[in-house]
Backbone as a printed PyTorch tensor [residue, N CA C, xyz], in Angstrom:
tensor([[[-22.2050,  26.0170,  68.9500],
         [-23.0460,  24.9130,  69.4740],
         [-24.2780,  24.8110,  68.5020]],

        [[-24.6480,  23.6150,  68.1280],
         [-25.7690,  23.3940,  67.1770],
         [-27.1090,  23.4930,  67.9260]],

        [[-28.1140,  23.8810,  67.0960],
         [-29.5000,  23.9720,  67.6460],
         [-30.2190,  22.6600,  67.1570]],

        [[-30.8890,  22.0090,  68.1270],
         [-31.7340,  20.8510,  67.7760],
         [-33.0380,  21.2890,  67.2450]],

        [[-33.5030,  20.5710,  66.2000],
         [-34.7270,  20.9960,  65.5480],
         [-35.4880,  19.7300,  65.1090]],

        [[-36.7320,  19.5700,  65.5350],
         [-37.5800,  18.4460,  65.1260],
         [-38.4220,  18.9040,  63.9270]],

        [[-38.3800,  18.0490,  62.8790],
         [-39.1160,  18.4200,  61.6840],
         [-40.1090,  17.1740,  61.3320]],

        [[-41.3320,  17.4830,  61.2710],
         [-42.3270,  16.4090,  60.8320],
         [-42.6980,  16.7360,  59.4010]],

        [[-42.4500,  15.8140,  58.5130],
         [-42.7450,  16.0040,  57.0440],
         [-43.9820,  15.1740,  56.7820]],

        [[-45.1040,  15.8190,  56.6510],
         [-46.4170,  15.1530,  56.3910],
         [-46.5830,  15.0430,  54.8960]],

        [[-46.7590,  13.8450,  54.3440],
         [-46.7280,  13.6750,  52.9460],
         [-47.3260,  12.3240,  52.5330]],

        [[-47.5010,  12.1540,  51.2250],
         [-47.9100,  10.9090,  50.6540],
         [-46.8580,  10.4950,  49.6220]],

        [[-46.6690,   9.2040,  49.4610],
         [-45.6660,   8.7450,  48.4870],
         [-46.0900,   8.8000,  47.0740]],

        [[-47.3520,   9.1740,  46.8160],
         [-47.7810,   9.3540,  45.4740],
         [-48.0010,  10.8670,  45.1230]],

        [[-47.4050,  11.7620,  45.9030],
         [-47.5680,  13.2020,  45.7690],
         [-46.1820,  13.7470,  45.1640]],

        [[-46.2980,  14.2390,  43.8760],
         [-45.0400,  14.7390,  43.2780],
         [-44.4870,  16.0020,  43.9660]],

        [[-45.3650,  16.8200,  44.4690],
         [-44.8890,  18.0330,  45.1050],
         [-44.2050,  17.7230,  46.4440]],

        [[-44.5160,  16.5200,  47.0030],
         [-43.8130,  16.0520,  48.2080],
         [-42.3980,  15.7520,  47.8680]],

        [[-42.1510,  15.1740,  46.7320],
         [-40.7590,  14.9120,  46.2560],
         [-39.9970,  16.2530,  46.1930]],

        [[-40.6280,  17.2080,  45.5430],
         [-39.9680,  18.5370,  45.4210],
         [-39.7250,  19.1260,  46.8310]],

        [[-40.6830,  19.0630,  47.6520],
         [-40.4820,  19.5800,  48.9770],
         [-39.4390,  18.8860,  49.8080]],

        [[-39.3410,  17.5690,  49.7030],
         [-38.3220,  16.8380,  50.4380],
         [-36.9470,  17.1310,  49.9440]],

        [[-36.8080,  17.1680,  48.5590],
         [-35.5150,  17.4390,  48.0170],
         [-35.0320,  18.8620,  48.4020]],

        [[-35.9840,  19.8040,  48.3580],
         [-35.5940,  21.1860,  48.7890],
         [-35.2550,  21.2410,  50.2630]],

        [[-35.9720,  20.5400,  51.0970],
         [-35.6530,  20.5360,  52.5490],
         [-34.3320,  19.8700,  52.8120]],

        [[-34.0890,  18.7210,  52.1370],
         [-32.7860,  18.0390,  52.3670],
         [-31.5820,  18.9560,  51.9410]],

        [[-31.8210,  19.6950,  50.8500],
         [-30.6440,  20.5870,  50.4290],
         [-30.5090,  21.7840,  51.4060]],

        [[-31.6460,  22.2520,  51.9070],
         [-31.6300,  23.3070,  52.9250],
         [-30.8860,  22.8070,  54.1600]],

        [[-31.1480,  21.6270,  54.5710],
         [-30.4970,  21.0240,  55.7720],
         [-29.0140,  20.9870,  55.5260]],

        [[-28.6060,  20.5760,  54.3030],
         [-27.1490,  20.5580,  53.9580],
         [-26.5580,  21.9100,  54.0410]],

        [[-27.2850,  22.9100,  53.5680],
         [-26.6810,  24.3090,  53.6050],
         [-26.4600,  24.8360,  54.9940]],

        [[-27.3760,  24.5180,  55.9680],
         [-27.1940,  25.0330,  57.2720],
         [-26.0970,  24.2240,  58.0340]],

        [[-25.7700,  23.0890,  57.4960],
         [-24.6070,  22.3020,  57.9780],
         [-24.7540,  21.8780,  59.4580]],

        [[-23.6660,  22.1120,  60.1950],
         [-23.6110,  21.7090,  61.5600],
         [-24.2530,  22.6490,  62.5600]],

        [[-24.7870,  23.7530,  62.0270],
         [-25.4390,  24.7450,  62.8780],
         [-26.7730,  24.1980,  63.4670]],

        [[-27.3810,  23.3310,  62.7480],
         [-28.6660,  22.8070,  63.1420],
         [-28.6820,  21.2630,  63.0530]],

        [[-29.0660,  20.6580,  64.2030],
         [-29.1500,  19.1910,  64.2700],
         [-30.6120,  18.7890,  64.0560]],

        [[-30.9220,  18.2840,  62.8670],
         [-32.3450,  18.0330,  62.5150],
         [-32.7160,  16.5910,  62.8580]],

        [[-33.8580,  16.4890,  63.5120],
         [-34.4850,  15.2210,  63.7500],
         [-35.7150,  15.1230,  62.8650]],

        [[-35.5660,  14.3680,  61.7400],
         [-36.6370,  14.3500,  60.6920],
         [-37.5000,  13.1470,  60.7790]],

        [[-38.8210,  13.3400,  60.8030],
         [-39.7600,  12.2370,  60.8300],
         [-40.7670,  12.3760,  59.6660]],

        [[-41.1310,  11.3250,  59.0680],
         [-42.1500,  11.3140,  58.0090],
         [-43.4930,  10.8560,  58.6150]],

        [[-44.5190,  11.7090,  58.3690],
         [-45.8590,  11.3950,  58.8910],
         [-46.7610,  11.0650,  57.7490]],

        [[-47.7110,  10.1270,  57.9360],
         [-48.5800,   9.7090,  56.8500],
         [-49.6830,  10.5940,  56.4890]],

        [[-49.9490,  10.7010,  55.2080],
         [-51.0650,  11.4520,  54.6930],
         [-51.5250,  10.7340,  53.3780]],

        [[-52.6980,  10.3150,  53.3180],
         [-53.2260,   9.6740,  52.0410],
         [-54.0580,  10.6640,  51.2160]],

        [[-53.5400,  10.9280,  50.0320],
         [-54.3320,  11.7790,  49.1440],
         [-55.5790,  11.1000,  48.6400]],

        [[-55.5380,   9.7520,  48.5510],
         [-56.6660,   9.0370,  48.0730],
         [-56.9210,   7.7670,  48.8780]],

        [[-57.3680,   7.9390,  50.1270],
         [-57.5050,   6.8250,  51.0110],
         [-58.5410,   5.7620,  50.5690]],

        [[-59.5040,   6.2090,  49.6960],
         [-60.5060,   5.3080,  49.2140],
         [-60.1250,   4.6040,  47.8850]],

        [[-58.9350,   4.8150,  47.4150],
         [-58.5230,   4.2480,  46.1670],
         [-58.5080,   2.6730,  46.2010]],

        [[-59.2640,   2.0360,  45.3220],
         [-59.3610,   0.6150,  45.3620],
         [-58.0920,  -0.0610,  44.8460]],

        [[-57.9540,  -1.3440,  45.1490],
         [-56.8070,  -2.1090,  44.6710],
         [-56.7270,  -2.0630,  43.1150]],

        [[-55.5250,  -1.8430,  42.6380],
         [-55.2770,  -1.7510,  41.2180],
         [-55.1950,  -0.2770,  40.7240]],

        [[-55.6790,   0.6200,  41.5800],
         [-55.5340,   2.0370,  41.2710],
         [-56.4840,   2.5160,  40.1890]],

        [[-56.1670,   3.6250,  39.6000],
         [-56.9470,   4.3500,  38.5960],
         [-56.0450,   5.0310,  37.6400]],

        [[-56.4370,   5.0840,  36.3750],
         [-55.6780,   5.8610,  35.4040],
         [-55.4570,   7.2300,  35.8710]],

        [[-54.2150,   7.7140,  35.7540],
         [-53.8670,   9.0160,  36.3930],
         [-54.6010,  10.1770,  35.7800]],

        [[-54.7240,  10.2240,  34.4580],
         [-55.4690,  11.3890,  33.9180],
         [-56.9400,  11.3530,  34.2700]],

        [[-57.5280,  10.1560,  34.2120],
         [-58.9550,  10.0070,  34.6220],
         [-59.1420,  10.4740,  36.0320]],

        [[-58.1630,  10.1170,  36.9270],
         [-58.2640,  10.5070,  38.2870],
         [-58.1780,  12.0280,  38.4350]],

        [[-57.1950,  12.6420,  37.8400],
         [-56.9620,  14.0450,  37.9410],
         [-58.1740,  14.8100,  37.3660]],

        [[-58.7110,  14.3380,  36.2570],
         [-59.8270,  15.0210,  35.6410],
         [-61.0420,  14.9490,  36.5420]],

        [[-61.2580,  13.8360,  37.1680],
         [-62.4050,  13.6670,  38.0720],
         [-62.2450,  14.5360,  39.2880]],

        [[-61.0360,  14.5230,  39.8690],
         [-60.8170,  15.1520,  41.1470],
         [-60.6860,  16.7030,  41.0320]],

        [[-59.9940,  17.1520,  39.9270],
         [-59.7090,  18.6030,  39.8430],
         [-60.3090,  19.2300,  38.5860]],

        [[-60.9470,  18.4640,  37.7540],
         [-61.5000,  19.0270,  36.4970],
         [-60.4860,  19.4510,  35.4990]],

        [[-59.2910,  18.8460,  35.5520],
         [-58.1790,  19.2620,  34.6710],
         [-58.4030,  18.7560,  33.2690]],

        [[-58.0110,  19.5880,  32.3140],
         [-57.9600,  19.1720,  30.9250],
         [-56.6530,  18.4770,  30.6380]],

        [[-56.5480,  17.8600,  29.4600],
         [-55.2480,  17.1960,  29.1110],
         [-54.1410,  18.2340,  28.9620]],

        [[-54.4730,  19.4130,  28.5060],
         [-53.4550,  20.4930,  28.3240],
         [-52.9310,  20.8980,  29.7240]],

        [[-53.8450,  21.0550,  30.6600],
         [-53.4830,  21.4590,  31.9990],
         [-52.6620,  20.3860,  32.6860]],

        [[-53.0960,  19.1140,  32.4640],
         [-52.3510,  17.9760,  33.0410],
         [-50.9850,  17.8990,  32.5140]],

        [[-50.7830,  18.1030,  31.2300],
         [-49.5040,  18.0720,  30.6490],
         [-48.6060,  19.2370,  31.1170]],

        [[-49.1520,  20.4000,  31.1860],
         [-48.4200,  21.5260,  31.6540],
         [-47.9980,  21.4190,  33.1230]],

        [[-48.7930,  20.8590,  33.9250],
         [-48.4770,  20.6300,  35.3650],
         [-47.3640,  19.6180,  35.4070]],

        [[-47.4350,  18.5560,  34.5320],
         [-46.3700,  17.5400,  34.5930],
         [-44.9890,  18.1690,  34.1650]],

        [[-45.0800,  19.0390,  33.2070],
         [-43.7620,  19.6870,  32.7400],
         [-43.2470,  20.5900,  33.8900]],

        [[-44.1000,  21.2880,  34.5440],
         [-43.6490,  22.1240,  35.6730],
         [-43.0120,  21.3380,  36.7710]],

        [[-43.6580,  20.2350,  37.1690],
         [-43.1260,  19.3480,  38.1680],
         [-41.8200,  18.7300,  37.7490]],

        [[-41.7710,  18.3070,  36.4870],
         [-40.4970,  17.7310,  35.9720],
         [-39.3610,  18.7050,  36.0590]],

        [[-39.6680,  19.9560,  35.7120],
         [-38.5430,  20.9580,  35.7300],
         [-38.1150,  21.2410,  37.1390]],

        [[-39.0550,  21.3770,  38.0750],
         [-38.6410,  21.5880,  39.4710],
         [-37.8580,  20.4430,  39.9600]],

        [[-38.2360,  19.2030,  39.6170],
         [-37.5200,  18.0230,  40.0610],
         [-36.1010,  18.0040,  39.4590]],

        [[-36.0150,  18.3310,  38.1990],
         [-34.6400,  18.2850,  37.5480],
         [-33.6830,  19.2840,  38.2080]],

        [[-34.2620,  20.4470,  38.5420],
         [-33.3870,  21.4530,  39.1610],
         [-32.9120,  21.0540,  40.5510]],

        [[-33.6100,  20.0460,  41.1140],
         [-33.2120,  19.5270,  42.4890],
         [-32.4940,  18.2010,  42.3810]],

        [[-32.2470,  17.7420,  41.1300],
         [-31.4940,  16.4490,  40.9610],
         [-32.4280,  15.2510,  40.9330]],

        [[-33.7470,  15.4110,  40.7390],
         [-34.6760,  14.2740,  40.7340],
         [-35.2670,  14.1700,  39.3860]],

        [[-35.4060,  12.9020,  38.9300],
         [-35.9240,  12.6430,  37.5630],
         [-37.3840,  12.1900,  37.6700]],

        [[-38.3550,  12.9360,  37.2210],
         [-39.7450,  12.4920,  37.0740],
         [-39.9130,  11.9260,  35.6800]],

        [[-40.4040,  10.6950,  35.6040],
         [-40.7520,  10.1320,  34.3140],
         [-42.1970,   9.9750,  34.2250]],

        [[-42.8590,  11.0780,  33.7860],
         [-44.3500,  11.1410,  33.6920],
         [-44.8860,  10.0680,  32.7620]],

        [[-44.0850,   9.7090,  31.7680],
         [-44.5370,   8.7130,  30.8060],
         [-44.6380,   7.2800,  31.4110]],

        [[-43.9500,   7.0880,  32.5690],
         [-44.0230,   5.7680,  33.2420],
         [-45.1060,   5.7550,  34.3350]],

        [[-45.5510,   6.9050,  34.7680],
         [-46.5080,   7.0030,  35.8730],
         [-47.9040,   7.1130,  35.3120]],

        [[-48.4930,   5.9230,  35.0190],
         [-49.7860,   5.9210,  34.3500],
         [-50.9800,   5.7520,  35.2830]],

        [[-50.7460,   5.3920,  36.5700],
         [-51.8460,   5.1270,  37.4390],
         [-51.6000,   5.7010,  38.8460]],

        [[-52.6370,   6.0070,  39.5630],
         [-52.5880,   6.4130,  40.9610],
         [-52.9870,   5.2250,  41.8050]],

        [[-52.3210,   4.9490,  42.8860],
         [-52.5480,   3.7540,  43.7120],
         [-52.8410,   4.0730,  45.1310]],

        [[-53.3680,   3.1030,  45.8150],
         [-53.5180,   3.2000,  47.2910],
         [-52.1470,   3.1230,  47.9310]],

        [[-51.8870,   3.9160,  48.9680],
         [-50.5150,   3.9910,  49.5240],
         [-50.5140,   3.6010,  51.0020]],

        [[-51.6130,   3.0670,  51.5120],
         [-51.7310,   2.8050,  52.9550],
         [-50.6310,   1.7700,  53.3920]],

        [[-50.4190,   0.7470,  52.6530],
         [-49.4070,  -0.2690,  53.0150],
         [-47.9890,   0.3620,  52.9600]],

        [[-47.7350,   1.2270,  52.0230],
         [-46.4670,   1.9250,  51.9650],
         [-46.2460,   2.7420,  53.2280]],

        [[-47.3070,   3.3930,  53.7380],
         [-47.1920,   4.1540,  54.9980],
         [-46.9570,   3.2470,  56.1670]],

        [[-47.5390,   2.0640,  56.1640],
         [-47.3100,   1.1150,  57.2670],
         [-45.8400,   0.7200,  57.2720]],

        [[-45.3010,   0.4980,  56.1070],
         [-43.8940,   0.1050,  56.0170],
         [-42.9750,   1.2240,  56.4350]],

        [[-43.3180,   2.4660,  56.1100],
         [-42.5310,   3.6010,  56.5390],
         [-42.5500,   3.7990,  58.0370]],

        [[-43.7070,   3.4170,  58.6680],
         [-43.8070,   3.5130,  60.1130],
         [-42.7980,   2.5250,  60.7730]],

        [[-42.7440,   1.2990,  60.1760],
         [-41.8040,   0.3150,  60.7230],
         [-40.3870,   0.7390,  60.3840]],

        [[-40.1270,   1.3400,  59.2200],
         [-38.7990,   1.7450,  58.8640],
         [-38.2420,   2.7900,  59.8700]],

        [[-39.1410,   3.6620,  60.3350],
         [-38.6990,   4.6570,  61.3220],
         [-38.1790,   3.9770,  62.6150]],

        [[-38.8420,   2.9300,  63.0750],
         [-38.4440,   2.2340,  64.2280],
         [-37.0530,   1.5310,  64.0060]],

        [[-36.6830,   1.2690,  62.7070],
         [-35.4700,   0.6440,  62.3960],
         [-34.3680,   1.6460,  61.9900]],

        [[-34.6770,   2.9410,  61.9760],
         [-33.6890,   3.9290,  61.5760],
         [-33.4860,   4.0400,  60.1080]],

        [[-34.4610,   3.5610,  59.3070],
         [-34.3440,   3.5370,  57.8120],
         [-35.4420,   4.3430,  57.1440]],

        [[-36.1090,   5.2470,  57.8030],
         [-37.2630,   5.8400,  57.1940],
         [-36.9140,   6.7360,  56.0470]],

        [[-35.9500,   7.6020,  56.2120],
         [-35.5370,   8.5380,  55.1060],
         [-35.1210,   7.6740,  53.8760]],

        [[-34.3340,   6.7030,  54.0920],
         [-33.9050,   5.8200,  52.9580],
         [-35.0620,   5.2180,  52.2640]],

        [[-36.0520,   4.7030,  52.9720],
         [-37.2020,   4.0190,  52.3880],
         [-38.0890,   5.0880,  51.7200]],

        [[-38.2090,   6.2330,  52.2800],
         [-39.0470,   7.3280,  51.6980],
         [-38.5020,   7.6590,  50.3140]],

        [[-37.2370,   7.8820,  50.2430],
         [-36.5960,   8.2340,  48.9430],
         [-36.6630,   7.0650,  47.9760]],

        [[-36.5750,   5.8640,  48.4310],
         [-36.6500,   4.7010,  47.5690],
         [-38.0790,   4.5790,  46.9630]],

        [[-39.1050,   4.8820,  47.7880],
         [-40.4600,   4.8480,  47.3110],
         [-40.7210,   5.9220,  46.2830]],

        [[-40.1630,   7.1250,  46.5140],
         [-40.3130,   8.2290,  45.5140],
         [-39.6530,   7.7870,  44.1840]],

        [[-38.4470,   7.2400,  44.3040],
         [-37.7390,   6.8500,  43.0160],
         [-38.5420,   5.7820,  42.3090]],

        [[-39.0310,   4.8200,  43.0720],
         [-39.7450,   3.6360,  42.4810],
         [-40.9900,   4.1250,  41.7360]],

        [[-41.7360,   5.0100,  42.2870],
         [-42.9870,   5.4380,  41.6900],
         [-42.8040,   6.5260,  40.6360]],

        [[-42.0790,   7.4820,  40.9510],
         [-41.9930,   8.6680,  40.0510],
         [-40.9730,   8.4990,  38.9680]],

        [[-39.8990,   7.7480,  39.1660],
         [-38.8770,   7.5530,  38.1890],
         [-38.9980,   6.2530,  37.4040]],

        [[-39.3040,   5.2040,  38.1670],
         [-39.3900,   3.8680,  37.5680],
         [-40.7460,   3.4200,  37.1770]],

        [[-41.7760,   4.1420,  37.6840],
         [-43.1430,   3.8180,  37.3440],
         [-43.6770,   2.4970,  38.0150]],

        [[-43.0490,   2.1420,  39.1330],
         [-43.4820,   0.9180,  39.8680],
         [-44.7390,   1.1790,  40.6760]],

        [[-45.4000,   0.1080,  41.0440],
         [-46.6410,   0.2220,  41.7870],
         [-46.4200,   0.1690,  43.3140]],

        [[-46.7110,   1.3050,  44.0210],
         [-46.3740,   1.3520,  45.4840],
         [-47.3730,   0.6340,  46.3240]],

        [[-48.4200,  -0.0290,  45.7620],
         [-49.2680,  -0.8660,  46.5770],
         [-48.9810,  -2.3180,  46.4440]],

        [[-48.0400,  -2.6920,  45.4630],
         [-47.6110,  -4.1070,  45.2340],
         [-46.6670,  -4.5350,  46.3470]],

        [[-47.0710,  -5.5940,  46.9860],
         [-46.2540,  -6.0490,  48.1970],
         [-44.8730,  -6.5250,  47.7420]],

        [[-44.7660,  -7.0810,  46.5670],
         [-43.4460,  -7.5450,  46.0840],
         [-42.5830,  -6.3980,  45.8710]],

        [[-43.0860,  -5.2840,  45.2530],
         [-42.3090,  -4.0700,  45.1150],
         [-41.8890,  -3.5000,  46.4450]],

        [[-42.8560,  -3.4260,  47.3660],
         [-42.5380,  -2.8390,  48.6860],
         [-41.4760,  -3.6260,  49.4260]],

        [[-41.5910,  -4.9640,  49.3540],
         [-40.5990,  -5.8370,  50.0230],
         [-39.2310,  -5.6500,  49.4280]],

        [[-39.1360,  -5.5370,  48.0600],
         [-37.8320,  -5.3180,  47.4270],
         [-37.2530,  -3.9610,  47.8070]],

        [[-38.0870,  -2.9510,  47.8740],
         [-37.5840,  -1.6020,  48.2610],
         [-37.1170,  -1.6280,  49.7240]],

        [[-37.8560,  -2.2900,  50.5950],
         [-37.3990,  -2.4310,  51.9660],
         [-36.0470,  -3.0820,  52.1140]],

        [[-35.8670,  -4.2260,  51.3500],
         [-34.5750,  -4.9110,  51.3530],
         [-33.4790,  -4.0490,  50.7670]],

        [[-33.8070,  -3.1620,  49.7740],
         [-32.7790,  -2.3630,  49.1350],
         [-32.1840,  -1.3460,  50.0850]],

        [[-32.9010,  -0.9320,  51.1490],
         [-32.4030,   0.0140,  52.0180],
         [-31.8860,  -0.5610,  53.3740]],

        [[-31.7900,  -1.8920,  53.3790],
         [-31.2270,  -2.5760,  54.4830],
         [-32.2140,  -3.0990,  55.5540]],

        [[-33.5020,  -3.1380,  55.1700],
         [-34.5460,  -3.6940,  56.0780],
         [-34.6740,  -5.1900,  55.7840]],

        [[-35.1860,  -5.8920,  56.7950],
         [-35.2960,  -7.3640,  56.6180],
         [-36.4960,  -7.6890,  55.7410]],

        [[-36.2290,  -8.3780,  54.6370],
         [-37.2710,  -8.6550,  53.6370],
         [-38.3430,  -9.5810,  54.2200]],

        [[-38.0000, -10.5450,  54.9580],
         [-38.9410, -11.4790,  55.5110],
         [-39.8780, -10.7580,  56.5020]],

        [[-39.3450,  -9.8560,  57.3430],
         [-40.1510,  -9.1250,  58.2530],
         [-41.0690,  -8.1560,  57.5360]],

        [[-40.5650,  -7.5390,  56.4610],
         [-41.3540,  -6.6500,  55.6260],
         [-42.5580,  -7.4210,  55.0460]],

        [[-42.3210,  -8.6320,  54.5560],
         [-43.4200,  -9.4370,  54.0310],
         [-44.4530,  -9.7750,  55.0800]],

        [[-44.0020, -10.1000,  56.2750],
         [-44.8880, -10.4110,  57.3840],
         [-45.7570,  -9.2460,  57.7790]],

        [[-45.1880,  -8.0440,  57.8010],
         [-45.8790,  -6.8110,  58.1380],
         [-46.9750,  -6.5350,  57.0820]],

        [[-46.5950,  -6.6290,  55.7980],
         [-47.5380,  -6.3560,  54.6740],
         [-48.6550,  -7.3720,  54.6400]],

        [[-48.3830,  -8.5870,  55.0370],
         [-49.4190,  -9.6550,  54.9930],
         [-50.4070,  -9.5730,  56.1130]],

        [[-50.0700,  -8.6460,  57.0940],
         [-50.9330,  -8.5000,  58.2770],
         [-51.4890,  -7.0820,  58.3110]],

        [[-52.0190,  -6.7610,  59.4820],
         [-52.5000,  -5.3610,  59.6520],
         [-51.5590,  -4.6060,  60.6540]],

        [[-50.3150,  -5.1190,  60.7810],
         [-49.3610,  -4.5250,  61.6750],
         [-49.1710,  -3.0350,  61.3150]],

        [[-49.2320,  -2.1770,  62.3690],
         [-49.0290,  -0.7150,  62.2970],
         [-50.2280,  -0.0100,  61.5690]],

        [[-51.2390,  -0.7060,  61.2490],
         [-52.4090,  -0.0670,  60.6110],
         [-53.0430,   0.9570,  61.5720]],

        [[-53.2200,   0.5370,  62.8270],
         [-53.8590,   1.4290,  63.8400],
         [-53.0280,   2.7070,  64.0580]],

        [[-51.6680,   2.4180,  64.1480],
         [-50.7790,   3.5250,  64.3950],
         [-50.7890,   4.5460,  63.2480]],

        [[-50.7360,   4.0310,  62.0020],
         [-50.7770,   4.9650,  60.8430],
         [-52.1200,   5.7500,  60.8130]],

        [[-53.2090,   5.0780,  61.0270],
         [-54.4970,   5.7490,  61.0220],
         [-54.5700,   6.7610,  62.0780]],

        [[-54.0180,   6.5260,  63.2040],
         [-54.0210,   7.4950,  64.3700],
         [-53.2330,   8.6650,  63.9540]],

        [[-52.0820,   8.5190,  63.3150],
         [-51.2590,   9.6460,  62.9190],
         [-51.9510,  10.4470,  61.8090]],

        [[-52.5760,   9.7840,  60.9120],
         [-53.3560,  10.4910,  59.8210],
         [-54.4070,  11.3530,  60.4660]],

        [[-55.2130,  10.8360,  61.3520],
         [-56.2490,  11.5290,  62.0060],
         [-55.7090,  12.6820,  62.8020]],

        [[-54.6080,  12.4860,  63.4890],
         [-54.0090,  13.5810,  64.2970],
         [-53.6730,  14.7630,  63.3770]],

        [[-53.0010,  14.5450,  62.2650],
         [-52.6140,  15.6540,  61.4520],
         [-53.7680,  16.3260,  60.7120]],

        [[-54.7470,  15.5540,  60.3510],
         [-55.9420,  16.1300,  59.7630],
         [-56.6600,  16.9630,  60.8200]],

        [[-56.6410,  16.4770,  62.0210],
         [-57.2570,  17.2440,  63.1380],
         [-56.5200,  18.5510,  63.4640]],

        [[-55.2490,  18.5860,  63.0480],
         [-54.4390,  19.8230,  63.1990],
         [-54.6380,  20.7750,  62.0230]],

        [[-55.5010,  20.4180,  61.1050],
         [-55.7930,  21.2640,  59.9780],
         [-54.9950,  21.0670,  58.7530]],

        [[-54.2860,  19.9260,  58.7060],
         [-53.4490,  19.6060,  57.4950],
         [-54.3750,  18.8760,  56.4860]],

        [[-54.6840,  19.6280,  55.3680],
         [-55.5380,  19.0760,  54.3400],
         [-54.8210,  18.9200,  53.0200]],

        [[-53.6000,  19.3590,  52.9700],
         [-52.7930,  19.3170,  51.7010],
         [-51.3830,  19.0330,  52.0420]],

        [[-50.6210,  18.3970,  51.1670],
         [-49.2790,  18.0730,  51.4080],
         [-48.3590,  18.4510,  50.2470]],

        [[-47.0950,  18.6170,  50.5210],
         [-46.3650,  18.4260,  51.7510],
         [-46.6850,  19.5220,  52.7890]],

        [[-46.6920,  19.1240,  54.0870],
         [-46.8090,  20.0490,  55.1600],
         [-45.5640,  19.8180,  56.0390]],

        [[-44.7620,  20.8000,  56.2380],
         [-43.4750,  20.6800,  57.0370],
         [-43.7350,  21.4080,  58.3630]],

        [[-43.6680,  20.6760,  59.4520],
         [-43.9530,  21.2520,  60.7540],
         [-42.6600,  21.1940,  61.5670]],

        [[-42.2270,  22.3750,  61.9810],
         [-40.9250,  22.5240,  62.7150],
         [-41.2220,  22.7400,  64.1670]],

        [[-40.6260,  21.8950,  64.9940],
         [-40.7380,  21.9560,  66.4680],
         [-42.2170,  22.0180,  66.9240]],

        [[-43.0690,  21.3410,  66.2100],
         [-44.4930,  21.1730,  66.5520],
         [-45.2430,  22.5190,  66.5110]],

        [[-44.6190,  23.5760,  65.9880],
         [-45.2380,  24.8970,  66.0900],
         [-45.2750,  25.6310,  64.7260]],

        [[-44.3000,  25.4860,  63.9060],
         [-44.1770,  26.2760,  62.6910],
         [-44.4760,  25.4590,  61.4600]],

        [[-45.4390,  25.9210,  60.6670],
         [-45.8470,  25.1760,  59.4670],
         [-45.3880,  25.8860,  58.1890]],

        [[-44.7440,  25.1100,  57.2950],
         [-44.4090,  25.4850,  55.9700],
         [-45.1280,  24.5790,  55.0090]],

        [[-46.0290,  25.1620,  54.1500],
         [-46.8370,  24.3650,  53.2650],
         [-46.2990,  24.3430,  51.8120]],

        [[-46.3870,  23.1700,  51.1830],
         [-46.0960,  23.1100,  49.7880],
         [-44.6560,  22.7640,  49.4210]],

        [[-44.4080,  22.5350,  48.1610],
         [-43.0820,  22.1880,  47.6430],
         [-42.2370,  23.4550,  47.4510]],

        [[-41.8130,  24.0250,  48.5570],
         [-41.1100,  25.3260,  48.5120],
         [-39.7340,  25.2310,  47.9510]],

        [[-39.1660,  26.3180,  47.4550],
         [-37.7500,  26.2790,  47.0210],
         [-36.7710,  26.1060,  48.1950]],

        [[-35.5950,  25.6940,  47.8830],
         [-34.5060,  25.4480,  48.9170],
         [-34.3230,  26.6520,  49.8160]],

        [[-34.3830,  27.8610,  49.2070],
         [-34.0850,  29.0600,  49.9230],
         [-35.1180,  29.3720,  50.9910]],

        [[-36.3870,  29.0180,  50.7500],
         [-37.4790,  29.2380,  51.7140],
         [-37.1860,  28.3370,  52.9730]],

        [[-36.8820,  27.1120,  52.6990],
         [-36.6560,  26.1760,  53.8740],
         [-35.3720,  26.6520,  54.5950]],

        [[-34.3540,  27.0450,  53.8570],
         [-33.0970,  27.4710,  54.4980],
         [-33.2990,  28.6520,  55.4070]],

        [[-34.0240,  29.6060,  54.8760],
         [-34.2680,  30.8520,  55.6460],
         [-35.0630,  30.5450,  56.8850]],

        [[-36.0600,  29.6600,  56.7800],
         [-36.8890,  29.3510,  57.9200],
         [-36.0820,  28.6090,  58.9970]],

        [[-35.2250,  27.6660,  58.5370],
         [-34.4020,  26.9490,  59.5100],
         [-33.4590,  27.9150,  60.2800]],

        [[-32.8240,  28.7820,  59.5530],
         [-31.9180,  29.7490,  60.1490],
         [-32.6080,  30.6640,  61.0830]],

        [[-33.7910,  31.1770,  60.6950],
         [-34.5130,  32.1400,  61.5000],
         [-34.9870,  31.4780,  62.8050]],

        [[-35.4750,  30.2990,  62.6690],
         [-35.9610,  29.6010,  63.8580],
         [-34.8300,  29.2000,  64.8030]],

        [[-33.6990,  28.8050,  64.2350],
         [-32.5040,  28.4740,  65.0160],
         [-32.0490,  29.7470,  65.7690]],

        [[-32.0050,  30.8540,  65.0930],
         [-31.5920,  32.1030,  65.6990],
         [-32.5220,  32.4980,  66.8270]],

        [[-33.8220,  32.3360,  66.5710],
         [-34.8380,  32.6990,  67.6590],
         [-34.6830,  31.8180,  68.8850]],

        [[-34.3920,  30.4840,  68.6150],
         [-34.1950,  29.5890,  69.7690],
         [-32.9480,  29.8710,  70.6100]],

        [[-32.0100,  30.4940,  69.8690],
         [-30.6860,  30.7420,  70.5560],
         [-30.7310,  32.0040,  71.4470]],

        [[-31.8070,  32.8230,  71.2590],
         [-31.9110,  34.0530,  72.0270],
         [-32.4010,  33.7850,  73.4960]]])
């Protein structure tokens, strides 16, 4: 008999370590197979909620926020690219020149969950930004991505042109910050167990198996 497990994946669509974490988690879920029935939800977190329209040059942003040098920036990019490649994801750092506001992307993800398309849209957003270098605040890009995963393009346009789901997304963001989540990815299992960061597949797999075994006792 399989064990039911709720997983909340708190993340931002402009966070490269969130890509690594999600790919690792997905592969861990595949490894545990039918033993665990996972109910996966994506929760919003904005790394840069005050980012203005049009975004900011990525190195300028990282230098201001973290004090990184160009050498450190390049080395970090290489490390992330290597982790992504090992998990089957392609980071094109040469195409990712700017950091953007992601609030509208989170609103669309909230809607996608109601339509049963949240995981597909999340992965499409990651591919668009990190591999193709597209702008995740551009409504045309977001509408096209929504349509690509089977969501209604007209409805997506209507949502983006309004403030639909804005209150819900802000409430979720405030909730998780209130729970002490200040960095992402943050993976919360059954509302009780927290795994932070872009962990390897084995870490997630071990956690899933241990928690499933504990629930079975």
